[in-house]
Short mmCIF file of C-alpha atoms and ligand atoms in Angstrom, two decimals:
data_model
loop_
_atom_site.label_atom_id
_atom_site.label_comp_id
_atom_site.label_asym_id
_atom_site.label_seq_id
_atom_site.Cartn_x
_atom_site.Cartn_y
_atom_site.Cartn_z
CA MET U 1 -21.87 31.76 -50.98
CA GLU U 2 -20.89 34.86 -52.85
CA LYS U 3 -19.77 37.78 -50.71
CA LEU U 4 -22.23 40.65 -50.66
CA ILE U 5 -20.33 43.94 -50.77
CA ILE U 6 -22.52 46.15 -48.63
CA GLY U 7 -21.94 48.91 -46.12
CA SER U 8 -22.97 52.41 -45.27
CA HIS U 9 -21.82 55.90 -44.77
CA VAL U 10 -19.68 56.05 -41.60
CA SER U 11 -17.84 58.81 -39.74
CA PHE U 12 -14.13 59.68 -39.89
CA ASN U 13 -12.81 61.65 -36.96
CA LYS U 14 -9.51 63.25 -36.11
CA ALA U 15 -8.70 61.05 -33.12
CA ASP U 16 -9.29 57.61 -34.62
CA GLN U 17 -9.19 58.39 -38.35
CA LEU U 18 -9.70 55.27 -40.48
CA ILE U 19 -9.65 52.95 -37.44
CA GLY U 20 -12.85 54.59 -36.18
CA SER U 21 -14.53 54.24 -39.56
CA VAL U 22 -13.63 50.55 -39.81
CA LYS U 23 -14.89 49.87 -36.28
CA GLU U 24 -18.17 51.59 -37.05
CA ALA U 25 -18.58 49.54 -40.25
CA ILE U 26 -17.86 46.33 -38.34
CA SER U 27 -20.53 47.25 -35.78
CA TYR U 28 -23.04 47.29 -38.64
CA GLY U 29 -21.95 43.90 -39.99
CA ALA U 30 -20.78 45.64 -43.15
CA THR U 31 -18.25 44.42 -45.72
CA THR U 32 -17.42 47.93 -46.92
CA PHE U 33 -18.04 51.59 -46.03
CA MET U 34 -17.94 55.17 -47.28
CA PHE U 35 -16.88 58.35 -45.49
CA TYR U 36 -15.99 62.01 -45.84
CA THR U 37 -12.36 62.69 -44.92
CA GLY U 38 -13.58 65.68 -42.85
CA ALA U 39 -16.74 67.74 -42.48
CA PRO U 40 -18.65 67.59 -45.80
CA GLN U 41 -19.67 71.24 -45.54
CA ASN U 42 -16.19 72.69 -45.05
CA THR U 43 -12.63 72.14 -46.20
CA ALA U 44 -10.83 71.90 -42.87
CA ARG U 45 -8.75 68.70 -43.13
CA TYR U 46 -6.13 67.24 -40.80
CA PRO U 47 -3.13 65.21 -41.86
CA ILE U 48 -3.47 61.47 -42.33
CA GLU U 49 -1.54 59.49 -39.74
CA ASP U 50 0.07 56.46 -41.35
CA VAL U 51 0.24 54.47 -38.14
CA LYS U 52 -3.53 54.68 -37.81
CA THR U 53 -4.05 53.83 -41.46
CA LYS U 54 -1.90 50.70 -41.08
CA GLU U 55 -3.82 49.57 -38.03
CA ALA U 56 -7.11 50.20 -39.83
CA LEU U 57 -5.92 48.07 -42.74
CA LYS U 58 -5.12 45.20 -40.40
CA LEU U 59 -8.56 45.50 -38.84
CA MET U 60 -10.14 45.40 -42.31
CA GLN U 61 -8.22 42.28 -43.25
CA GLU U 62 -9.33 40.54 -40.06
CA ASN U 63 -12.93 41.42 -40.78
CA ASP U 64 -13.25 40.57 -44.47
CA ILE U 65 -13.35 44.20 -45.63
CA ASP U 66 -11.41 44.73 -48.86
CA ILE U 67 -9.88 48.21 -49.06
CA ASN U 68 -10.59 48.17 -52.80
CA ASP U 69 -14.31 48.26 -51.97
CA VAL U 70 -14.03 51.28 -49.67
CA VAL U 71 -15.23 54.65 -50.94
CA ILE U 72 -14.51 58.29 -50.11
CA HIS U 73 -17.20 60.91 -50.77
CA ALA U 74 -15.86 64.31 -51.81
CA PRO U 75 -17.39 67.17 -49.79
CA TYR U 76 -20.55 68.56 -51.32
CA ILE U 77 -19.33 72.15 -51.12
CA ILE U 78 -17.18 71.47 -54.18
CA ASN U 79 -19.17 72.84 -57.10
CA LEU U 80 -17.15 72.50 -60.28
CA ALA U 81 -20.07 73.66 -62.44
CA ASN U 82 -19.99 77.13 -60.95
CA ALA U 83 -17.15 79.22 -62.35
CA ALA U 84 -17.14 81.47 -59.28
CA ASN U 85 -15.11 79.02 -57.20
CA LYS U 86 -13.33 76.99 -59.86
CA ASP U 87 -9.80 77.35 -58.46
CA PHE U 88 -10.94 76.44 -55.01
CA GLY U 89 -12.78 73.37 -56.29
CA VAL U 90 -9.86 72.18 -58.37
CA SER U 91 -7.26 72.52 -55.63
CA PHE U 92 -9.49 70.93 -53.06
CA LEU U 93 -10.30 68.00 -55.30
CA ARG U 94 -6.59 67.50 -55.95
CA GLN U 95 -5.97 67.37 -52.22
CA GLU U 96 -8.83 64.97 -51.73
CA LEU U 97 -7.44 62.60 -54.34
CA SER U 98 -4.03 62.61 -52.70
CA ARG U 99 -5.62 61.96 -49.32
CA ALA U 100 -7.47 59.00 -50.84
CA LYS U 101 -4.18 57.70 -52.20
CA GLU U 102 -2.50 58.11 -48.81
CA LEU U 103 -5.26 56.06 -47.25
CA GLY U 104 -5.01 53.42 -49.98
CA ILE U 105 -8.55 54.05 -51.20
CA ASN U 106 -9.18 53.98 -54.94
CA LYS U 107 -12.65 55.50 -55.33
CA VAL U 108 -13.77 59.07 -54.75
CA VAL U 109 -17.42 59.90 -55.37
CA LEU U 110 -18.09 63.42 -56.60
CA HIS U 111 -21.29 65.38 -57.18
CA PRO U 112 -20.77 66.96 -60.62
CA GLY U 113 -22.26 70.28 -59.46
CA SER U 114 -25.05 72.80 -59.93
CA HIS U 115 -24.94 75.36 -62.70
CA VAL U 116 -26.74 78.00 -60.59
CA GLY U 117 -28.26 79.88 -63.49
CA ILE U 118 -25.59 79.74 -66.19
CA GLY U 119 -27.30 76.81 -67.92
CA VAL U 120 -26.64 73.09 -68.25
CA GLU U 121 -24.24 73.31 -71.20
CA ALA U 122 -22.04 75.98 -69.60
CA GLY U 123 -22.12 74.04 -66.34
CA ILE U 124 -21.02 70.85 -68.07
CA GLN U 125 -18.18 72.69 -69.76
CA ASN U 126 -17.03 74.13 -66.42
CA ILE U 127 -17.06 70.71 -64.78
CA ALA U 128 -15.01 69.24 -67.61
CA ASP U 129 -12.57 72.18 -67.62
CA CYS U 130 -12.01 71.76 -63.88
CA LEU U 131 -11.56 68.01 -64.11
CA ASN U 132 -9.04 68.52 -66.89
CA LEU U 133 -7.05 70.72 -64.49
CA VAL U 134 -6.98 67.92 -61.92
CA PRO U 135 -4.27 65.59 -63.14
CA GLU U 136 -5.35 62.04 -63.82
CA SER U 137 -4.63 59.81 -60.87
CA LYS U 138 -3.60 56.27 -61.77
CA ASP U 139 -4.46 55.21 -58.24
CA VAL U 140 -7.82 56.85 -57.62
CA MET U 141 -10.96 56.74 -59.75
CA ILE U 142 -13.25 59.76 -59.77
CA CYS U 143 -16.84 58.48 -59.75
CA LEU U 144 -19.42 61.07 -60.80
CA GLU U 145 -22.70 60.58 -58.98
CA THR U 146 -26.08 60.53 -60.72
CA MET U 147 -28.13 63.35 -59.20
CA ALA U 148 -31.83 63.94 -58.46
CA GLY U 149 -32.00 67.18 -60.43
CA LYS U 150 -32.79 69.29 -57.40
CA GLY U 151 -32.41 73.01 -58.15
CA SER U 152 -29.90 73.36 -60.98
CA GLU U 153 -28.04 70.10 -60.35
CA ILE U 154 -26.30 68.64 -63.37
CA ALA U 155 -26.24 64.88 -64.08
CA SER U 156 -29.83 63.93 -63.38
CA LYS U 157 -29.75 62.71 -66.97
CA LEU U 158 -27.31 60.04 -68.07
CA GLU U 159 -26.66 62.01 -71.26
CA GLU U 160 -25.25 64.87 -69.16
CA LEU U 161 -22.88 62.51 -67.36
CA LYS U 162 -21.79 61.13 -70.70
CA LYS U 163 -21.03 64.61 -72.03
CA ILE U 164 -18.80 65.36 -69.05
CA MET U 165 -17.03 62.03 -69.45
CA ASP U 166 -16.43 62.71 -73.15
CA LEU U 167 -14.98 66.17 -72.48
CA VAL U 168 -12.48 64.98 -69.90
CA GLU U 169 -9.12 63.72 -71.14
CA TYR U 170 -8.85 60.75 -68.79
CA PRO U 171 -11.36 58.03 -67.81
CA LEU U 172 -14.09 58.92 -65.34
CA TYR U 173 -16.40 56.48 -63.58
CA VAL U 174 -19.92 56.58 -62.16
CA CYS U 175 -21.69 56.13 -58.84
CA ILE U 176 -25.40 55.48 -59.29
CA ASP U 177 -27.76 56.42 -56.45
CA THR U 178 -31.17 54.72 -56.41
CA CYS U 179 -32.95 57.61 -54.66
CA HIS U 180 -31.46 60.13 -57.06
CA LEU U 181 -32.31 57.99 -60.09
CA ASN U 182 -35.91 57.62 -58.93
CA ASP U 183 -36.22 61.34 -58.26
CA ALA U 184 -34.61 62.08 -61.62
CA GLY U 185 -37.29 60.03 -63.38
CA TYR U 186 -35.70 56.60 -63.91
CA GLU U 187 -37.93 53.64 -62.99
CA MET U 188 -36.26 51.59 -60.29
CA SER U 189 -39.14 49.09 -60.64
CA ASN U 190 -37.58 48.12 -63.95
CA PHE U 191 -33.90 48.09 -63.09
CA ASP U 192 -32.95 45.78 -65.98
CA LYS U 193 -34.31 48.33 -68.38
CA PHE U 194 -32.38 51.09 -66.60
CA LEU U 195 -29.15 49.10 -66.83
CA GLU U 196 -29.74 48.57 -70.54
CA THR U 197 -30.19 52.30 -71.01
CA PHE U 198 -27.10 52.96 -68.91
CA ASP U 199 -25.11 50.47 -70.94
CA ASP U 200 -26.19 52.08 -74.21
CA ILE U 201 -25.26 55.60 -73.11
CA ILE U 202 -22.25 55.09 -70.80
CA GLY U 203 -21.36 51.41 -70.37
CA ILE U 204 -22.10 49.26 -67.32
CA ASP U 205 -18.40 48.66 -66.65
CA LYS U 206 -18.12 52.33 -65.63
CA ILE U 207 -20.29 51.80 -62.52
CA LYS U 208 -17.91 51.59 -59.58
CA CYS U 209 -20.24 52.36 -56.68
CA VAL U 210 -23.98 52.07 -55.98
CA HIS U 211 -25.73 54.18 -53.35
CA ILE U 212 -28.70 52.24 -52.04
CA ASN U 213 -31.42 54.51 -50.72
CA ASP U 214 -35.19 54.45 -50.76
CA SER U 215 -36.88 57.75 -51.67
CA MET U 216 -39.42 59.81 -49.75
CA ASN U 217 -40.80 61.19 -53.00
CA PRO U 218 -42.43 59.91 -56.19
CA ILE U 219 -40.55 59.26 -59.40
CA ALA U 220 -39.34 62.41 -61.24
CA SER U 221 -39.95 64.63 -58.19
CA HIS U 222 -36.39 66.10 -58.27
CA LYS U 223 -36.39 66.29 -54.47
CA ASP U 224 -33.51 64.14 -53.14
CA ARG U 225 -34.77 63.04 -49.75
CA HIS U 226 -33.55 59.59 -48.79
CA ALA U 227 -35.82 57.11 -46.99
CA ASN U 228 -34.99 53.97 -45.04
CA ILE U 229 -34.86 50.75 -47.04
CA GLY U 230 -38.41 49.57 -47.76
CA PHE U 231 -40.01 52.68 -46.27
CA GLY U 232 -40.08 54.79 -49.41
CA THR U 233 -41.56 54.92 -52.87
CA ILE U 234 -39.00 52.58 -54.48
CA GLY U 235 -39.76 49.77 -52.07
CA PHE U 236 -37.89 46.83 -50.59
CA ASP U 237 -38.26 44.33 -53.44
CA ASN U 238 -37.02 46.75 -56.08
CA LEU U 239 -33.99 47.66 -53.97
CA ILE U 240 -33.20 43.99 -53.35
CA LYS U 241 -33.11 43.46 -57.12
CA VAL U 242 -30.56 46.26 -57.43
CA ILE U 243 -28.44 45.00 -54.52
CA TYR U 244 -28.32 41.42 -55.77
CA HIS U 245 -28.10 42.23 -59.48
CA ASP U 246 -25.68 39.87 -61.15
CA LYS U 247 -24.11 42.60 -63.28
CA LEU U 248 -23.28 44.67 -60.18
CA LYS U 249 -22.06 41.89 -57.92
CA ASP U 250 -18.48 43.21 -57.72
CA VAL U 251 -19.55 46.81 -57.10
CA PRO U 252 -19.78 48.15 -53.52
CA LYS U 253 -23.30 49.04 -52.32
CA ILE U 254 -23.47 51.90 -49.84
CA LEU U 255 -26.49 52.84 -47.70
CA GLU U 256 -27.03 56.57 -47.09
CA THR U 257 -30.40 56.21 -45.42
CA PRO U 258 -31.43 58.56 -42.61
CA TYR U 259 -30.85 57.99 -38.91
CA THR U 260 -34.15 57.10 -37.28
CA SER U 261 -36.10 57.81 -34.15
CA LEU U 262 -39.39 56.71 -32.65
CA SER U 263 -39.47 59.22 -29.84
CA GLY U 264 -37.99 62.07 -31.84
CA GLU U 265 -35.44 62.65 -29.09
CA ARG U 266 -32.33 60.89 -30.29
CA LEU U 267 -31.50 59.61 -33.75
CA TYR U 268 -29.96 56.18 -34.28
CA PRO U 269 -28.08 54.72 -37.24
CA PRO U 270 -30.27 52.24 -39.16
CA TYR U 271 -27.45 50.42 -40.96
CA LYS U 272 -26.92 47.34 -38.78
CA PHE U 273 -30.58 46.47 -39.11
CA GLU U 274 -30.98 47.47 -42.73
CA ILE U 275 -27.98 45.29 -43.66
CA GLU U 276 -29.45 42.40 -41.68
CA MET U 277 -32.79 42.84 -43.47
CA ILE U 278 -31.01 42.95 -46.84
CA ARG U 279 -29.13 39.76 -46.06
CA ASN U 280 -32.43 38.07 -45.08
CA LYS U 281 -34.06 39.45 -48.23
CA LYS U 282 -37.21 40.00 -46.19
CA PHE U 283 -38.76 43.35 -45.32
CA ASP U 284 -39.21 43.99 -41.61
CA GLU U 285 -41.92 46.54 -40.91
CA LYS U 286 -40.79 46.68 -37.28
CA LEU U 287 -37.32 47.89 -38.32
CA ILE U 288 -37.50 51.33 -36.69
CA GLU U 289 -38.72 49.85 -33.39
CA LYS U 290 -35.86 47.33 -33.46
CA ILE U 291 -33.26 50.05 -34.05
CA GLU U 292 -34.66 52.12 -31.21
CA SER U 293 -34.62 49.32 -28.69
CA TYR U 294 -31.11 48.20 -29.68
CA TYR U 295 -29.44 51.58 -29.23
CA LYS U 296 -31.56 53.02 -26.45
FE1 FE K 1 -23.63 61.86 -52.83
FE1 FE K 2 -25.68 59.27 -52.89
ZN1 ZN K 3 -28.96 62.27 -52.05
#
């Protein structure tokens, strides 16, 4: 049987570093994972400890997790589209790429940014200018994420992504996010058609990561609120088609669905059970109850 490359967002903490992330992924039955190298909302970062990285690598090998499938998400405070903090964004992104390299991880997902009033074209130019100031890394691929188009977010249209890619002097890659695509107006009920469109504009081979999320909102709502798999407007069957799509079989699939709760008291990670459901290819309407009773 072909290996399904699926995992979720996991944590990365100072004490355990990558070892903690790997252990969390294993607890979900995942074959990959994604993490922020520190808090996503600030830039405080601690040094990578090589001893821990080596031990994490060993743990990955023992558990059928290929480091080449693992993904880092750049913090969302980086906004390259907004000229006001260009220098900050550039230097932080540089650091993030070298941290990825230190950890042996070859994919960094980046939100292109929000233009915050200066307009899409100026925003795109800023993003490209910044990326051109970040030297090309032969070891790490920058994957621009498709966005929902919330507020003044750039890259809710594939044409905008393409423009950025054309303006940058080295190759860029793409992370598609099913919730964002739905909210941006792309029909996830006809994923083959979407892939055709994507191939025409950008090229399917550029897709290096897929974020698998259901959406709380209807198509073209520009909201960006993720729902648990099968509990949103995209629906289980449509997401299964994305996950098992032949043309994306070598691309890591990452769940970023919300932690759940029945009681409203404590929130629990849904990933172990969502991954199980995905492997079974059968929607389980009792999913939230199952998660609650497992972790409680
Ligand atoms: Fe993201
Ligand atoms: Fe995402
Ligand atoms: Zn999102």
